[in-house]
Every structure is written in structure tokens, then in C-alpha cells.
PDB file of C-alpha atoms in Angstrom:
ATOM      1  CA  UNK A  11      17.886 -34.466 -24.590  1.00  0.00           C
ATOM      2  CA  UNK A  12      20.905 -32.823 -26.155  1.00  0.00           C
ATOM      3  CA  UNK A  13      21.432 -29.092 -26.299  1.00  0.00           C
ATOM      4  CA  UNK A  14      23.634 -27.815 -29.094  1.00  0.00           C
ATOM      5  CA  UNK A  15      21.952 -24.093 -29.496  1.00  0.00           C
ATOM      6  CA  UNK A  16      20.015 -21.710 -28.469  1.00  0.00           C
ATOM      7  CA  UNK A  17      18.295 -21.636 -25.192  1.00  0.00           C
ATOM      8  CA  UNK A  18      18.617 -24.713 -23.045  1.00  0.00           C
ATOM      9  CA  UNK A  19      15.316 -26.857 -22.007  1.00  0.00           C
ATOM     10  CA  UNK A  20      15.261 -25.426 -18.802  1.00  0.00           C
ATOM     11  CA  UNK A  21      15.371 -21.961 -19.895  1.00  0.00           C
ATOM     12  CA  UNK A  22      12.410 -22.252 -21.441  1.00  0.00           C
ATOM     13  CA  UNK A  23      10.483 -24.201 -19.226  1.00  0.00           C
ATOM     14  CA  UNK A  24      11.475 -21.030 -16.586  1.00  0.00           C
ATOM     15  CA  UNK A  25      10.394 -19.267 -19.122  1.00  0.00           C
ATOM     16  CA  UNK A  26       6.704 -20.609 -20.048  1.00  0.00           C
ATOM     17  CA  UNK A  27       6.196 -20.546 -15.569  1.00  0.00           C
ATOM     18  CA  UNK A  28       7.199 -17.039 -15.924  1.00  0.00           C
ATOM     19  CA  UNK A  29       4.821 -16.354 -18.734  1.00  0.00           C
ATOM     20  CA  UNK A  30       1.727 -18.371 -16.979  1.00  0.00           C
ATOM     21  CA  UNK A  31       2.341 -17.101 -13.738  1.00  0.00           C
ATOM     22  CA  UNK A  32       2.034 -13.395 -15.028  1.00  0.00           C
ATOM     23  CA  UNK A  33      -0.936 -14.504 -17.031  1.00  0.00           C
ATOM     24  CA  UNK A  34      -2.187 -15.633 -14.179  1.00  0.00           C
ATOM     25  CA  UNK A  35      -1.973 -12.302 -12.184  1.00  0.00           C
ATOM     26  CA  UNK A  36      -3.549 -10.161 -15.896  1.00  0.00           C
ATOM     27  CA  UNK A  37      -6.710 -12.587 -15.334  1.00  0.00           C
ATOM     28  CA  UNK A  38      -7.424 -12.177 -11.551  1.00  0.00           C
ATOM     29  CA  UNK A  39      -6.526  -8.269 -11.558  1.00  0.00           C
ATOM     30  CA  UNK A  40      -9.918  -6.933 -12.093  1.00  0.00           C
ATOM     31  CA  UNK A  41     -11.477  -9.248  -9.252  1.00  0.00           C
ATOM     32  CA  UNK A  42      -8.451  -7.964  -6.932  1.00  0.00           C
ATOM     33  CA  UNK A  43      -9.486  -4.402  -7.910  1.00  0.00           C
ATOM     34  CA  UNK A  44     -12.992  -4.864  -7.155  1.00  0.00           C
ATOM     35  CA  UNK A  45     -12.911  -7.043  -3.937  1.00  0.00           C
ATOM     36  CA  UNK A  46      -9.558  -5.458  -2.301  1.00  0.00           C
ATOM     37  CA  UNK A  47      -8.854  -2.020  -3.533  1.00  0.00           C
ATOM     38  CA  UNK A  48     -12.571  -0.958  -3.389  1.00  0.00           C
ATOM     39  CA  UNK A  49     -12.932  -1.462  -0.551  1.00  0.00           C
ATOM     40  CA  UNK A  50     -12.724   1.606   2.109  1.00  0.00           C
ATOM     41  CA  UNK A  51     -11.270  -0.440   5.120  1.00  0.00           C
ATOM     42  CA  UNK A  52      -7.531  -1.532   4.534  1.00  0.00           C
ATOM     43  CA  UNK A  53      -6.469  -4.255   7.167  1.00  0.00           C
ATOM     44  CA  UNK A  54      -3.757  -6.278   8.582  1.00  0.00           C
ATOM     45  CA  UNK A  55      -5.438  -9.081   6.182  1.00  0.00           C
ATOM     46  CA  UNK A  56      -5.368  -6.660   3.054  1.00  0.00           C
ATOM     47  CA  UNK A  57      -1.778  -6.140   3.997  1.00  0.00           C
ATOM     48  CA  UNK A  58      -0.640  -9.712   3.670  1.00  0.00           C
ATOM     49  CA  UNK A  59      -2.956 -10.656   0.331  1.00  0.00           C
ATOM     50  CA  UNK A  60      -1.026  -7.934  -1.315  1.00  0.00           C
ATOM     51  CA  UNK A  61       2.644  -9.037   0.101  1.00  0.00           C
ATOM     52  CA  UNK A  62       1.987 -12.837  -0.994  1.00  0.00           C
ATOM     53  CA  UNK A  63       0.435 -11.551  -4.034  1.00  0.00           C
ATOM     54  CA  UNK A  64       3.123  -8.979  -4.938  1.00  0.00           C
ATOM     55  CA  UNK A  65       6.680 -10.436  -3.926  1.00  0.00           C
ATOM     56  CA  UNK A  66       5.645 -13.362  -5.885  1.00  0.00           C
ATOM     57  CA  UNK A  67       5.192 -11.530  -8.921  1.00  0.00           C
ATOM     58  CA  UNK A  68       8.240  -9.115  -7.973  1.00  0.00           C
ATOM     59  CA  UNK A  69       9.950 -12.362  -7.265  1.00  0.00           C
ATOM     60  CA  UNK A  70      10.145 -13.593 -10.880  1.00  0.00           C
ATOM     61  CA  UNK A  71      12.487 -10.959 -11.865  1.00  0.00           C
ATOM     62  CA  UNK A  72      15.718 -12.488 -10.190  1.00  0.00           C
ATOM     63  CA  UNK A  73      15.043 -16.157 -11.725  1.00  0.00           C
ATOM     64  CA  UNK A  74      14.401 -14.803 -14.727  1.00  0.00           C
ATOM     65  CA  UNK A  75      17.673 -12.716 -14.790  1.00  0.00           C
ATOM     66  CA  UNK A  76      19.664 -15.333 -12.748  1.00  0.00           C
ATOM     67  CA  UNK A  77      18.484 -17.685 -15.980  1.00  0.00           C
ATOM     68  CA  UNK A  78      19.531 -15.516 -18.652  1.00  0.00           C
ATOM     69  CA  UNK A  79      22.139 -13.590 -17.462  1.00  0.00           C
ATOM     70  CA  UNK A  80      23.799 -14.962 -14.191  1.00  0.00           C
ATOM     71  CA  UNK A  81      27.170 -17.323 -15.266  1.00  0.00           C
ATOM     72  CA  UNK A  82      27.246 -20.441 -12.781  1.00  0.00           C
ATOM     73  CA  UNK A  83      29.426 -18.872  -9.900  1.00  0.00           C
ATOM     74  CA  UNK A  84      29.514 -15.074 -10.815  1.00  0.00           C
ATOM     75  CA  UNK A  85      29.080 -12.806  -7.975  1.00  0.00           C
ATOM     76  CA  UNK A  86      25.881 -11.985 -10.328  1.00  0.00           C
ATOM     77  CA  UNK A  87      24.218 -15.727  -9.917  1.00  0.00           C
ATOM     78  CA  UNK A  88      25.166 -16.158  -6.246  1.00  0.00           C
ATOM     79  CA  UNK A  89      23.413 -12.756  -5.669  1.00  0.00           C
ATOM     80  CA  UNK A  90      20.421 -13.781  -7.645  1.00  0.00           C
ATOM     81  CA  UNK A  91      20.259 -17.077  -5.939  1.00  0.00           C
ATOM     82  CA  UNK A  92      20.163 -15.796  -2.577  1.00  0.00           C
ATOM     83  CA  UNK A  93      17.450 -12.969  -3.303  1.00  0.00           C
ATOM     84  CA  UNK A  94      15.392 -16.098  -4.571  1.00  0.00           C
ATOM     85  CA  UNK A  95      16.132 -17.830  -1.165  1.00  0.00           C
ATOM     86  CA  UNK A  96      15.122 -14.715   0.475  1.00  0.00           C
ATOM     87  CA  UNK A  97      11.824 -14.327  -1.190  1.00  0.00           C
ATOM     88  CA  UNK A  98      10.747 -17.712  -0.873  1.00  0.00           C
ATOM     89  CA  UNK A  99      11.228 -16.921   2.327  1.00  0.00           C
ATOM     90  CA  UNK A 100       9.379 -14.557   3.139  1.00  0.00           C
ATOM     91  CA  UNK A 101       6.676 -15.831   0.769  1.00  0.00           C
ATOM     92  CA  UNK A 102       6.337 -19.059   3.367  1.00  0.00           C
ATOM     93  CA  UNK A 103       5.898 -16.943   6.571  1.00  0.00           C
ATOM     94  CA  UNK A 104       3.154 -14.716   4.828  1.00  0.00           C
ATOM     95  CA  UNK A 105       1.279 -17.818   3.378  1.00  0.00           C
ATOM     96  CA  UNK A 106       1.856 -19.643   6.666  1.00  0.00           C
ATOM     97  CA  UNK A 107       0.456 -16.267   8.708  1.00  0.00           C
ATOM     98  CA  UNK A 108      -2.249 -15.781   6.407  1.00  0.00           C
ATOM     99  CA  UNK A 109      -3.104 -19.618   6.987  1.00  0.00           C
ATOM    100  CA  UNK A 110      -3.011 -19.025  10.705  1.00  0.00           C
ATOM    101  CA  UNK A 111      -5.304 -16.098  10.166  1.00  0.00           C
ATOM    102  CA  UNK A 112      -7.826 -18.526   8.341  1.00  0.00           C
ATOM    103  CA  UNK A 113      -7.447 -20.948  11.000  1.00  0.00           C
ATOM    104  CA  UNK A 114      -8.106 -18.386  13.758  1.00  0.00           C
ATOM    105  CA  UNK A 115     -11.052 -17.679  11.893  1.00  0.00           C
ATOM    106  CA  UNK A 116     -12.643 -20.596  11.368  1.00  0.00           C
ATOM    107  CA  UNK A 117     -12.299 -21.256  15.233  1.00  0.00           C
ATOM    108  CA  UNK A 118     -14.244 -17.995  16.111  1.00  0.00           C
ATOM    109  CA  UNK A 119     -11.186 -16.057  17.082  1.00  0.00           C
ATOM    110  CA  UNK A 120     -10.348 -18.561  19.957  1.00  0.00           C
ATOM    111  CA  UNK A 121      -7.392 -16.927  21.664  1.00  0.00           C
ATOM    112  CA  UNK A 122      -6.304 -20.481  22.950  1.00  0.00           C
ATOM    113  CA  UNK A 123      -6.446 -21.860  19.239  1.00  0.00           C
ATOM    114  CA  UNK A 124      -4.182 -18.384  17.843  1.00  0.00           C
ATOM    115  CA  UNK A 125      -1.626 -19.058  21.144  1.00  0.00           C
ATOM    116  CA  UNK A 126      -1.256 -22.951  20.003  1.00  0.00           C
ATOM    117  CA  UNK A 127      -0.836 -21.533  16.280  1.00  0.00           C
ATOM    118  CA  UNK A 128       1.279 -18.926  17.404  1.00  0.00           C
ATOM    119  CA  UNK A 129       3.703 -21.494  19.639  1.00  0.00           C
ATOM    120  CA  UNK A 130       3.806 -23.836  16.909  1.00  0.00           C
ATOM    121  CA  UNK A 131       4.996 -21.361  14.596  1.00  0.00           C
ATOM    122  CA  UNK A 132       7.701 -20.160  17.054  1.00  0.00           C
ATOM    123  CA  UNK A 133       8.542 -23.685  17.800  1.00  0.00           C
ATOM    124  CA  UNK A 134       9.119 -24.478  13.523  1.00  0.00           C
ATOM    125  CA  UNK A 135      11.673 -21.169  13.418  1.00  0.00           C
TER     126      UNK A 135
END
């Protein structure tokens, strides 16, 4: 595909993952607002729905600048690329937590099943 104007193919395509992944978020609100903020109890597991939730959404913003206004090797783009490094970052350890949490769970709260989880995890960093 040749690119002679305008924005480039993979501009948009950043673009339309942007724009579905926020749409995403406007459809599930009001069943987040209702089944988490409700709610009177805040936990540890309330905690780390709303980080994965939120730093994913906050995460956009620096691939959607880095796209549109980062220049290949500009102090700009190299900062942008490493906040995106960063927050897929720490998006994997609080999915991977909030998988060992389910996990856990599903074993009855085995202490011997969290350690093995636990040592695993510690063994993969």
C-alpha cells in the first residue's frame, strides 16, 4: 500500500483501537458503577479492577501522542515509547495478580496453592 498523503495506514488503524477501546469503556461504565462503586466495602480486589481498568485507558494517551506527534528519534518519541513500555508493564503484573487472586479463589484460599503462585511469580521476575 502506498502512502502519498495524509495520515499513514497505521495511524489510523491506532486510531480506530483507540476509538473502540474507549467505546468499549462508555458501554461497560454503568455496570462498573453499579457492581464496584456501589458497593460500601472497597478491597484489595476493587483496588486492582480499577488499576487494570484505568492505566489502560490512561495508557492510550502516550500512543496516541507518540503517533501523531512524536518524530522517529525525538527525545519526544523515545519518551513516549518508554511510558508505553512502562504501562504495559505494569498492566501485566496487575492482570497476572488479579489472575493469581482468581486462582487462589477457586482453590478455597489454599495457602499452599497462593505460596506455589506466589514462587512462580517471583521465579518469572
Amino acid at each position: 500500500m502506498h502512502h502519498t498523503q495524509g495520515i499513514s495506514p497505521a495511524a489510523s488503524l491506532a486510531v480506530v483501537s483507540c476509538v473502540l477501546f474507549i467505546y468499549d469503556y462508555t458501554l461497560t461504565f454503568s455496570k462498573e458503577v453499579d457492581l464496584f462503586w456501589r458497593q460500601p466495602r472497597r478491597t484489595w480486589v476493587f483496588l486492582f479492577f480499577m488499576a487494570n481498568r484505568y492505566i489502560g485507558l490512561l495508557g492510550r494517551i502516550p500512543e496516541f501522542l507518540g503517533i501523531f506527534f512524536g518524530e522517529t528519534g525525538s527525545p519526544v518519541c523515545s519518551g513516549l515509547l518508554f511510558a508505553d513500555r512502562v504501562i504495559a508493564v505494569l498492566l501485566q503484573v496487575v492482570g497476572g495478580v488479579i489472575m493469581m487472586a482468581r486462582v487462589y479463589a477457586f482453590y478455597n484460599k489454599d495457602r499452599r496453592v497462593l505460596s506455589l503462585l506466589i514462587a512462580v511469580a517471583a521465579f518469572c521476575l
